Amino acid sequence: MKQLTLFIATMLLTTWAVGQEVKTSNEKVSFSHGSFDAIVVTIPYANKDVVEKELKSEMKDWGGKYNSSKGEYTAKEAKMKAMGEKYFDGYAKIIENGSEIKVAFAVDLGGAYLNHHEHKDQHREIESRAKKFGQSAAKESVNGMIELETKTLKKLTGEKEDLLKDIEDSKKDIEDYKKKITEAEQKIKDDEAATQKKEGEIGTQTTKLGEVQELLKKIK
């Protein structure tokens, strides 16, 4: 079973290695309280449930007061050493476009929202966190795929083993039937020989019966 899991993991992670990259971009994104500059991370192979779980964990790691409501995740009065001495408010939301999943991060520095023109160092820090988050969410999504595909493969392997057992059982049945057929054929031969012998005995007995019946005629 470990070999099967390793095989699936290798196949999926090989696709990962040569496939899509976690990318970040700078966009204006609408939140419930307005439209702001945000760092948007595109997550390949994303599973929404996994992304939601990872995003909740990420925003809690920002410190401050965590909350989530109406699809938005917030960290109020958060503080990070790389962001300076001031507190800030972090906002995040999941953006779905068909099968594509992105996550937007916006940061209110207190009077201005984080952007790559005016806050280069702070922007670099949040962008780095966003990319690491995206990589983690993507890998966890793929791990979920591996688990699902492993279960499917295990089920198929079990079904194959059941079929092989059925084949062996059928082969045994055939051998049993062949044995019974051989025994039945021998019994037929034995019964045919016994029938011929019995016919001879019947003929002899018929003759004796006739002789006894002739005795009656001799009585005067």
Rosetta silent file (secondary structure, phi, psi, omega in degrees, C-alpha in Angstrom):
SEQUENCE: MKQLTLFIATMLLTTWAVGQEVKTSNEKVSFSHGSFDAIVVTIPYANKDVVEKELKSEMKDWGGKYNSSKGEYTAKEAKMKAMGEKYFDGYAKIIENGSEIKVAFAVDLGGAYLNHHEHKDQHREIESRAKKFGQSAAKESVNGMIELETKTLKKLTGEKEDLLKDIEDSKKDIEDYKKKITEAEQKIKDDEAATQKKEGEIGTQTTKLGEVQELLKKIK
SCORE:     score description
SCORE:     0.000 S_00000001
   1 L     0.000  -38.915  177.914    0.000    0.000    0.000 S_00000001
   2 H   -62.073  -36.727  179.695    2.891    2.357    0.790 S_00000001
   3 H   -66.027  -38.841  178.623    4.300    1.682   -2.681 S_00000001
   4 H   -63.626  -44.890 -179.831    0.952    2.572   -4.277 S_00000001
   5 H   -62.773  -42.905  179.194    0.783    5.836   -2.309 S_00000001
   6 H   -62.502  -39.004  179.779    4.374    6.680   -3.235 S_00000001
   7 H   -63.003  -47.683 -179.230    3.643    5.990   -6.907 S_00000001
   8 H   -65.024  -42.857  179.370    0.607    8.307   -6.949 S_00000001
   9 H   -60.303  -42.396 -179.921    2.454   10.981   -4.995 S_00000001
  10 H   -62.209  -44.427 -179.490    5.367   10.820   -7.423 S_00000001
  11 H   -63.144  -46.899 -177.372    3.067   11.142  -10.445 S_00000001
  12 H   -70.056  -40.446 -179.015    1.100   14.067   -9.025 S_00000001
  13 H   -73.680  -25.935  173.018    4.112   15.895   -7.642 S_00000001
  14 H   -65.767  -42.991  175.183    5.965   15.404  -10.938 S_00000001
  15 H   -59.532  -41.100  177.518    3.016   17.139  -12.601 S_00000001
  16 H   -59.278  -45.539 -174.166    3.334   19.803   -9.902 S_00000001
  17 H   -64.568  -37.999 -177.383    7.048   20.244  -10.585 S_00000001
  18 H  -100.045    1.037 -174.331    6.626   20.719  -14.325 S_00000001
  19 L   -95.457 -128.860 -170.861    3.188   22.278  -14.071 S_00000001
  20 L   -88.969  154.521 -178.736    1.890   25.553  -12.726 S_00000001
  21 L  -107.216  146.975  172.911    3.622   28.009  -10.438 S_00000001
  22 L   -72.844  120.003 -175.487    2.169   29.884   -7.496 S_00000001
  23 E  -119.347  148.960  175.170    2.040   33.458   -8.752 S_00000001
  24 E  -118.985  151.783  177.643    1.347   36.799   -7.095 S_00000001
  25 E  -146.589  165.733  177.612    0.067   40.005   -8.627 S_00000001
  26 E  -108.855  122.700 -175.826   -1.014   43.472   -7.522 S_00000001
  27 E  -142.828  159.957  168.860   -4.654   44.285   -8.139 S_00000001
  28 E   -85.365  126.013 -175.816   -7.508   46.441   -6.949 S_00000001
  29 E  -127.994  137.603  179.547   -9.889   44.131   -5.097 S_00000001
  30 E   -84.615  124.781  172.272  -13.352   44.819   -3.736 S_00000001
  31 E  -112.545  175.845 -176.859  -13.900   44.024   -0.064 S_00000001
  32 L   -64.240  -23.214 -177.793  -17.053   44.580    1.979 S_00000001
  33 L  -108.425   11.597  176.411  -15.744   47.985    3.143 S_00000001
  34 E   142.356  179.657  179.480  -14.363   49.192   -0.180 S_00000001
  35 E  -106.445  127.776 -172.370  -11.967   48.565   -3.056 S_00000001
  36 E  -139.356  161.191  172.093   -8.274   48.513   -2.164 S_00000001
  37 E   -62.101  137.207 -178.541   -4.816   47.626   -3.410 S_00000001
  38 E  -146.752  153.915  171.656   -4.197   43.958   -2.705 S_00000001
  39 E   -94.351  121.447 -176.044   -1.673   41.231   -3.261 S_00000001
  40 E  -110.966  125.615  179.332   -3.405   38.425   -5.124 S_00000001
  41 E  -109.530  128.350  177.546   -1.975   34.904   -5.105 S_00000001
  42 E   -94.072  126.107 -173.376   -3.096   32.361   -7.708 S_00000001
  43 E  -110.483  107.843  178.396   -3.156   28.822   -6.287 S_00000001
  44 L   -70.822  151.073  177.172   -2.846   25.963   -8.794 S_00000001
  45 L    59.939   22.299 -171.661   -4.656   22.661   -8.115 S_00000001
  46 L   -71.510  140.362  169.562   -6.530   24.409   -5.306 S_00000001
  47 L  -107.988  125.711 -172.263   -9.305   22.794   -3.323 S_00000001
  48 H   -59.322  -42.352 -179.568  -11.553   25.463   -1.799 S_00000001
  49 H   -60.528  -41.044  179.029  -12.061   23.651    1.511 S_00000001
  50 H   -66.221  -44.319 -179.713   -8.300   23.274    1.893 S_00000001
  51 H   -60.897  -42.690  179.208   -7.703   26.921    0.943 S_00000001
  52 H   -60.511  -44.191  179.762  -10.281   28.089    3.506 S_00000001
  53 H   -63.658  -44.958 -179.847   -8.613   26.035    6.237 S_00000001
  54 H   -67.238  -35.911 -178.958   -5.136   27.268    5.300 S_00000001
  55 H   -69.134  -39.233  176.918   -6.313   30.888    5.042 S_00000001
  56 H   -59.655  -45.299  179.254   -7.880   30.765    8.496 S_00000001
  57 H   -64.085  -41.726 -179.064   -4.584   29.485    9.904 S_00000001
  58 H   -62.193  -47.296 -177.032   -2.581   32.105    7.988 S_00000001
  59 H   -68.040  -31.066  175.476   -4.647   35.051    9.204 S_00000001
  60 H   -67.098  -32.694  179.650   -4.454   33.815   12.797 S_00000001
  61 H   -69.150  -16.293  178.491   -0.668   33.742   12.419 S_00000001
  62 L   -73.399  -11.205 -176.093   -0.737   37.459   11.698 S_00000001
  63 L    80.041 -170.583  179.855   -1.629   38.026   15.334 S_00000001
  64 L    76.093 -163.367 -177.689   -4.238   40.546   16.382 S_00000001
  65 E   -98.480  110.883 -178.081   -7.931   39.835   16.609 S_00000001
  66 E   -83.398  143.449  173.624   -8.995   37.224   14.074 S_00000001
  67 E  -156.131  154.460  173.748  -12.481   37.146   12.582 S_00000001
  68 E  -138.486  137.227 -178.546  -14.226   35.780    9.508 S_00000001
  69 E  -159.991  134.408  176.297  -17.530   36.889    8.062 S_00000001
  70 L    51.658   41.633  175.686  -19.260   36.723    4.686 S_00000001
  71 L    81.357    6.154  177.771  -16.260   35.145    2.984 S_00000001
  72 E  -116.170  144.996 -177.596  -13.729   37.634    4.360 S_00000001
  73 E  -119.300  130.257 -176.046  -10.980   36.948    6.876 S_00000001
  74 E  -128.546  150.461  172.913   -9.584   39.714    9.056 S_00000001
  75 E  -131.178   99.065 -177.236   -6.757   40.228   11.521 S_00000001
  76 E   -85.145  141.820  178.157   -7.328   43.500   13.390 S_00000001
  77 E    53.931   45.285  177.935   -4.466   45.275   15.170 S_00000001
  78 E   -79.695  160.723  179.921   -1.950   42.745   13.882 S_00000001
  79 L  -150.789  131.088  176.045    1.763   43.224   14.361 S_00000001
  80 L  -132.948  143.712 -179.075    4.843   41.713   12.686 S_00000001
  81 H   -58.588  -41.651 -177.015    8.470   42.627   13.243 S_00000001
  82 H   -70.624  -14.665 -178.706    9.096   42.899    9.492 S_00000001
  83 H   -94.827   -1.107  179.627    6.155   45.314    9.170 S_00000001
  84 L   100.454 -171.581 -174.470    7.529   47.840   11.654 S_00000001
  85 L   -84.710  -17.952 -175.237    6.366   48.979   15.074 S_00000001
  86 L   -83.137  150.856  172.870    2.854   50.022   14.121 S_00000001
  87 L   -76.694  156.576  178.031   -0.239   47.872   14.297 S_00000001
  88 E  -147.719  163.451  177.598   -2.124   47.182   11.070 S_00000001
  89 E  -109.709  129.548  179.145   -5.319   45.521    9.914 S_00000001
  90 E  -108.337  140.642  179.465   -5.148   42.612    7.493 S_00000001
  91 E  -130.039  143.013  177.608   -7.935   41.514    5.158 S_00000001
  92 E  -145.635  150.877  176.246   -8.188   38.456    2.936 S_00000001
  93 E  -152.562  151.182  177.819  -10.790   36.891    0.669 S_00000001
  94 E   -91.189  132.916  179.031  -11.049   33.949   -1.683 S_00000001
  95 E  -116.632  120.507  179.324  -11.768   34.757   -5.323 S_00000001
  96 E  -106.931  133.671  175.602  -13.208   32.021   -7.523 S_00000001
  97 E  -137.256   92.669 -173.158  -13.229   32.221  -11.301 S_00000001
  98 L    66.458 -125.261  179.348  -14.433   28.927  -12.751 S_00000001
  99 L   -88.735   -5.151 -178.193  -11.991   26.294  -11.563 S_00000001
 100 E   -86.173  135.700  178.301   -9.347   28.922  -10.704 S_00000001
 101 E  -122.176  129.543  175.768   -8.934   29.976   -7.087 S_00000001
 102 E  -124.664  160.081  173.287   -7.114   33.104   -5.939 S_00000001
 103 E  -130.376  130.309 -179.841   -6.699   34.737   -2.549 S_00000001
 104 E  -104.642  134.937  176.395   -6.399   38.496   -2.111 S_00000001
 105 E  -118.368  124.337  176.122   -4.569   40.089    0.823 S_00000001
 106 E  -122.593  144.061 -177.077   -5.066   43.764    1.648 S_00000001
 107 E  -129.645  121.525  175.382   -3.365   45.612    4.507 S_00000001
 108 E   -91.930  108.907 -177.415   -4.553   48.827    6.137 S_00000001
 109 L   -81.345   -3.520 -177.747   -1.415   50.413    7.560 S_00000001
 110 L    99.805   79.344 -178.492   -3.439   53.125    9.264 S_00000001
 111 L   106.772  -20.651  179.194   -4.329   55.861    6.852 S_00000001
 112 L  -152.040  146.158  177.333   -3.075   54.104    3.724 S_00000001
 113 E   -92.401  142.800 -177.900   -3.387   50.668    2.210 S_00000001
 114 L   -54.842  130.410  172.639   -0.263   48.684    1.437 S_00000001
 115 L  -145.542  158.928 -172.097    0.969   49.055   -2.154 S_00000001
 116 L   -76.898   -8.033  178.090    4.182   48.177   -3.934 S_00000001
 117 L   -85.778  -44.553 -171.576    4.978   51.784   -4.879 S_00000001
 118 L   -98.540  -20.477 -174.220    4.942   53.435   -1.454 S_00000001
 119 L  -131.861   62.003 -171.136    5.681   50.557    0.931 S_00000001
 120 H   -57.802  -49.940 -176.837    8.272   48.417   -0.831 S_00000001
 121 H   -65.339  -46.017 -179.957    9.749   46.600    2.199 S_00000001
 122 H   -66.319  -39.534  178.233    6.399   45.929    3.858 S_00000001
 123 H   -62.255  -41.501  179.963    4.894   44.933    0.524 S_00000001
 124 H   -61.056  -39.203  179.867    7.768   42.489   -0.053 S_00000001
 125 H   -64.827  -48.922 -179.036    7.066   40.877    3.360 S_00000001
 126 H   -67.672  -37.402  178.006    3.334   40.389    2.757 S_00000001
 127 H   -63.073  -40.643  178.279    3.964   39.234   -0.805 S_00000001
 128 H   -63.698  -43.208  177.823    6.439   36.643    0.507 S_00000001
 129 H   -64.275  -41.022 -179.474    3.914   35.425    3.078 S_00000001
 130 H   -62.137  -41.749 -179.247    1.196   35.322    0.423 S_00000001
 131 H   -67.943  -42.986  177.828    3.350   33.198   -1.868 S_00000001
 132 H   -61.747  -40.733  176.275    4.330   30.804    0.936 S_00000001
 133 H   -59.921  -46.392 -179.816    0.668   30.553    1.872 S_00000001
 134 H   -60.308  -41.376  178.782   -0.226   29.800   -1.755 S_00000001
 135 H   -64.265  -42.629  179.389    2.444   27.098   -1.971 S_00000001
 136 H   -64.030  -44.714  179.969    1.248   25.513    1.261 S_00000001
 137 H   -63.869  -39.362  179.373   -2.408   25.598    0.148 S_00000001
 138 H   -65.751  -45.396 -178.689   -1.502   24.131   -3.243 S_00000001
 139 H   -65.704  -40.061  177.535    0.564   21.324   -1.728 S_00000001
 140 H   -65.852  -34.954  176.161   -2.126   20.496    0.831 S_00000001
 141 H   -63.808  -43.614  178.391   -4.672   20.434   -1.991 S_00000001
 142 H   -65.788  -38.864  176.587   -2.458   18.011   -3.928 S_00000001
 143 H   -59.712  -37.752  176.106   -1.998   15.908   -0.773 S_00000001
 144 H   -64.501  -39.225  176.786   -5.785   15.701   -0.586 S_00000001
 145 H   -63.728  -42.048  179.334   -5.834   14.576   -4.218 S_00000001
 146 H   -60.381  -44.429 -179.823   -3.184   11.959   -3.433 S_00000001
 147 H   -61.609  -43.984  179.996   -5.256   10.655   -0.534 S_00000001
 148 H   -64.770  -47.008 -179.019   -8.383   10.469   -2.684 S_00000001
 149 H   -66.659  -33.479  177.075   -6.612    8.795   -5.617 S_00000001
 150 H   -64.442  -42.411  178.124   -4.883    6.368   -3.224 S_00000001
 151 H   -62.357  -41.997  179.096   -8.274    5.341   -1.819 S_00000001
 152 H   -63.695  -44.037  179.445   -9.603    4.857   -5.354 S_00000001
 153 H   -64.420  -40.385  178.281   -6.550    2.808   -6.328 S_00000001
 154 H   -61.784  -41.863  178.884   -6.845    0.741   -3.152 S_00000001
 155 H   -63.041  -45.980  179.940  -10.511    0.066   -3.974 S_00000001
 156 H   -63.972  -40.116  178.659   -9.668   -0.954   -7.558 S_00000001
 157 H   -63.721  -40.722  176.968   -6.819   -3.156   -6.338 S_00000001
 158 H   -63.124  -40.338  178.739   -9.180   -4.829   -3.879 S_00000001
 159 H   -64.817  -38.539  177.426  -11.718   -5.407   -6.647 S_00000001
 160 H   -63.713  -43.230  179.217   -8.991   -6.958   -8.807 S_00000001
 161 H   -62.267  -37.846  177.140   -7.969   -9.256   -5.939 S_00000001
 162 H   -63.688  -41.262  178.805  -11.615  -10.301   -5.530 S_00000001
 163 H   -63.883  -42.108  178.360  -11.793  -11.096   -9.254 S_00000001
 164 H   -62.902  -38.712  177.423   -8.606  -13.177   -9.069 S_00000001
 165 H   -64.832  -40.646  177.661  -10.069  -15.079   -6.111 S_00000001
 166 H   -61.583  -39.944  178.683  -13.265  -15.677   -8.095 S_00000001
 167 H   -61.800  -46.395  179.893  -11.156  -17.033  -10.976 S_00000001
 168 H   -63.511  -40.078  177.750   -9.335  -19.425   -8.651 S_00000001
 169 H   -63.438  -40.479  179.771  -12.636  -20.515   -7.079 S_00000001
 170 H   -66.922  -38.850  177.044  -14.096  -21.117  -10.557 S_00000001
 171 H   -62.073  -41.703  178.255  -11.036  -23.135  -11.573 S_00000001
 172 H   -64.124  -41.200  177.567  -11.456  -25.263   -8.451 S_00000001
 173 H   -59.767  -42.439  179.938  -15.146  -25.694   -9.250 S_00000001
 174 H   -61.545  -43.909  178.749  -14.197  -26.854  -12.759 S_00000001
 175 H   -62.912  -40.202  177.539  -11.744  -29.405  -11.337 S_00000001
 176 H   -63.758  -42.752  179.895  -14.401  -30.606   -8.906 S_00000001
 177 H   -64.981  -40.569  178.108  -16.927  -30.888  -11.743 S_00000001
 178 H   -60.395  -42.453  178.815  -14.384  -32.753  -13.907 S_00000001
 179 H   -62.086  -43.948  179.645  -13.789  -35.189  -11.072 S_00000001
 180 H   -64.939  -39.231  178.672  -17.522  -35.684  -10.629 S_00000001
 181 H   -63.280  -44.511  178.335  -17.953  -36.166  -14.400 S_00000001
 182 H   -60.286  -44.051  179.048  -15.153  -38.778  -14.436 S_00000001
 183 H   -64.096  -40.486 -179.511  -16.745  -40.562  -11.484 S_00000001
 184 H   -67.535  -39.786  178.575  -20.173  -40.416  -13.132 S_00000001
 185 H   -63.259  -41.311  178.063  -18.791  -41.777  -16.427 S_00000001
 186 H   -64.828  -38.787  179.106  -17.136  -44.689  -14.561 S_00000001
 187 H   -64.028  -37.812  177.086  -20.379  -45.357  -12.719 S_00000001
 188 H   -61.160  -46.095  178.892  -22.219  -45.531  -16.031 S_00000001
 189 H   -60.818  -45.146  179.135  -19.709  -48.092  -17.309 S_00000001
 190 H   -62.069  -42.529 -179.287  -19.981  -50.093  -14.095 S_00000001
 191 H   -67.624  -36.878  177.771  -23.784  -49.968  -14.215 S_00000001
 192 H   -63.999  -42.312  177.920  -23.802  -50.998  -17.894 S_00000001
 193 H   -64.651  -41.829  179.168  -21.587  -54.008  -17.077 S_00000001
 194 H   -65.344  -33.387  179.321  -23.792  -54.877  -14.090 S_00000001
 195 H   -66.500  -44.071  178.433  -26.873  -54.564  -16.343 S_00000001
 196 H   -61.931  -42.697  178.316  -25.463  -57.055  -18.841 S_00000001
 197 H   -62.625  -40.274 -178.873  -24.632  -59.453  -16.013 S_00000001
 198 H   -65.886  -34.254  177.819  -28.113  -58.976  -14.614 S_00000001
 199 H   -63.536  -38.851  176.673  -29.622  -59.821  -18.008 S_00000001
 200 H   -63.888  -42.708  178.535  -27.733  -63.117  -17.928 S_00000001
 201 H   -63.230  -39.907  179.072  -29.035  -63.859  -14.465 S_00000001
 202 H   -63.307  -41.087  178.820  -32.566  -62.995  -15.553 S_00000001
 203 H   -62.134  -43.385  178.754  -32.251  -65.407  -18.492 S_00000001
 204 H   -63.250  -42.500 -178.622  -31.069  -68.184  -16.216 S_00000001
 205 H   -68.690  -34.422  178.454  -33.850  -67.519  -13.752 S_00000001
 206 H   -63.962  -40.003  178.067  -36.436  -67.425  -16.504 S_00000001
 207 H   -63.308  -45.375  178.709  -35.288  -70.883  -17.602 S_00000001
 208 H   -60.391  -41.358  179.244  -35.548  -72.242  -14.054 S_00000001
 209 H   -61.395  -40.837  179.185  -39.022  -70.791  -13.702 S_00000001
 210 H   -64.509  -38.674  179.635  -40.090  -72.533  -16.883 S_00000001
 211 H   -65.000  -41.799  179.686  -38.719  -75.826  -15.630 S_00000001
 212 H   -65.797  -40.389  179.921  -40.587  -75.520  -12.349 S_00000001
 213 H   -64.145  -30.554  178.236  -43.796  -74.682  -14.165 S_00000001
 214 H   -67.551  -25.258  178.099  -43.417  -77.877  -16.245 S_00000001
 215 H   -60.553  -34.796 -179.651  -43.501  -79.875  -13.024 S_00000001
 216 H   -61.663  -35.319 -178.745  -47.164  -78.997  -12.607 S_00000001
 217 H   -70.360  -23.410 -177.594  -47.968  -80.695  -15.883 S_00000001
 218 H   -82.987  -13.177  179.359  -46.373  -83.926  -14.739 S_00000001
 219 L   -78.809  126.673 -177.904  -48.609  -84.279  -11.746 S_00000001
 220 L  -113.686    0.000    0.000  -51.503  -86.798  -12.526 S_00000001
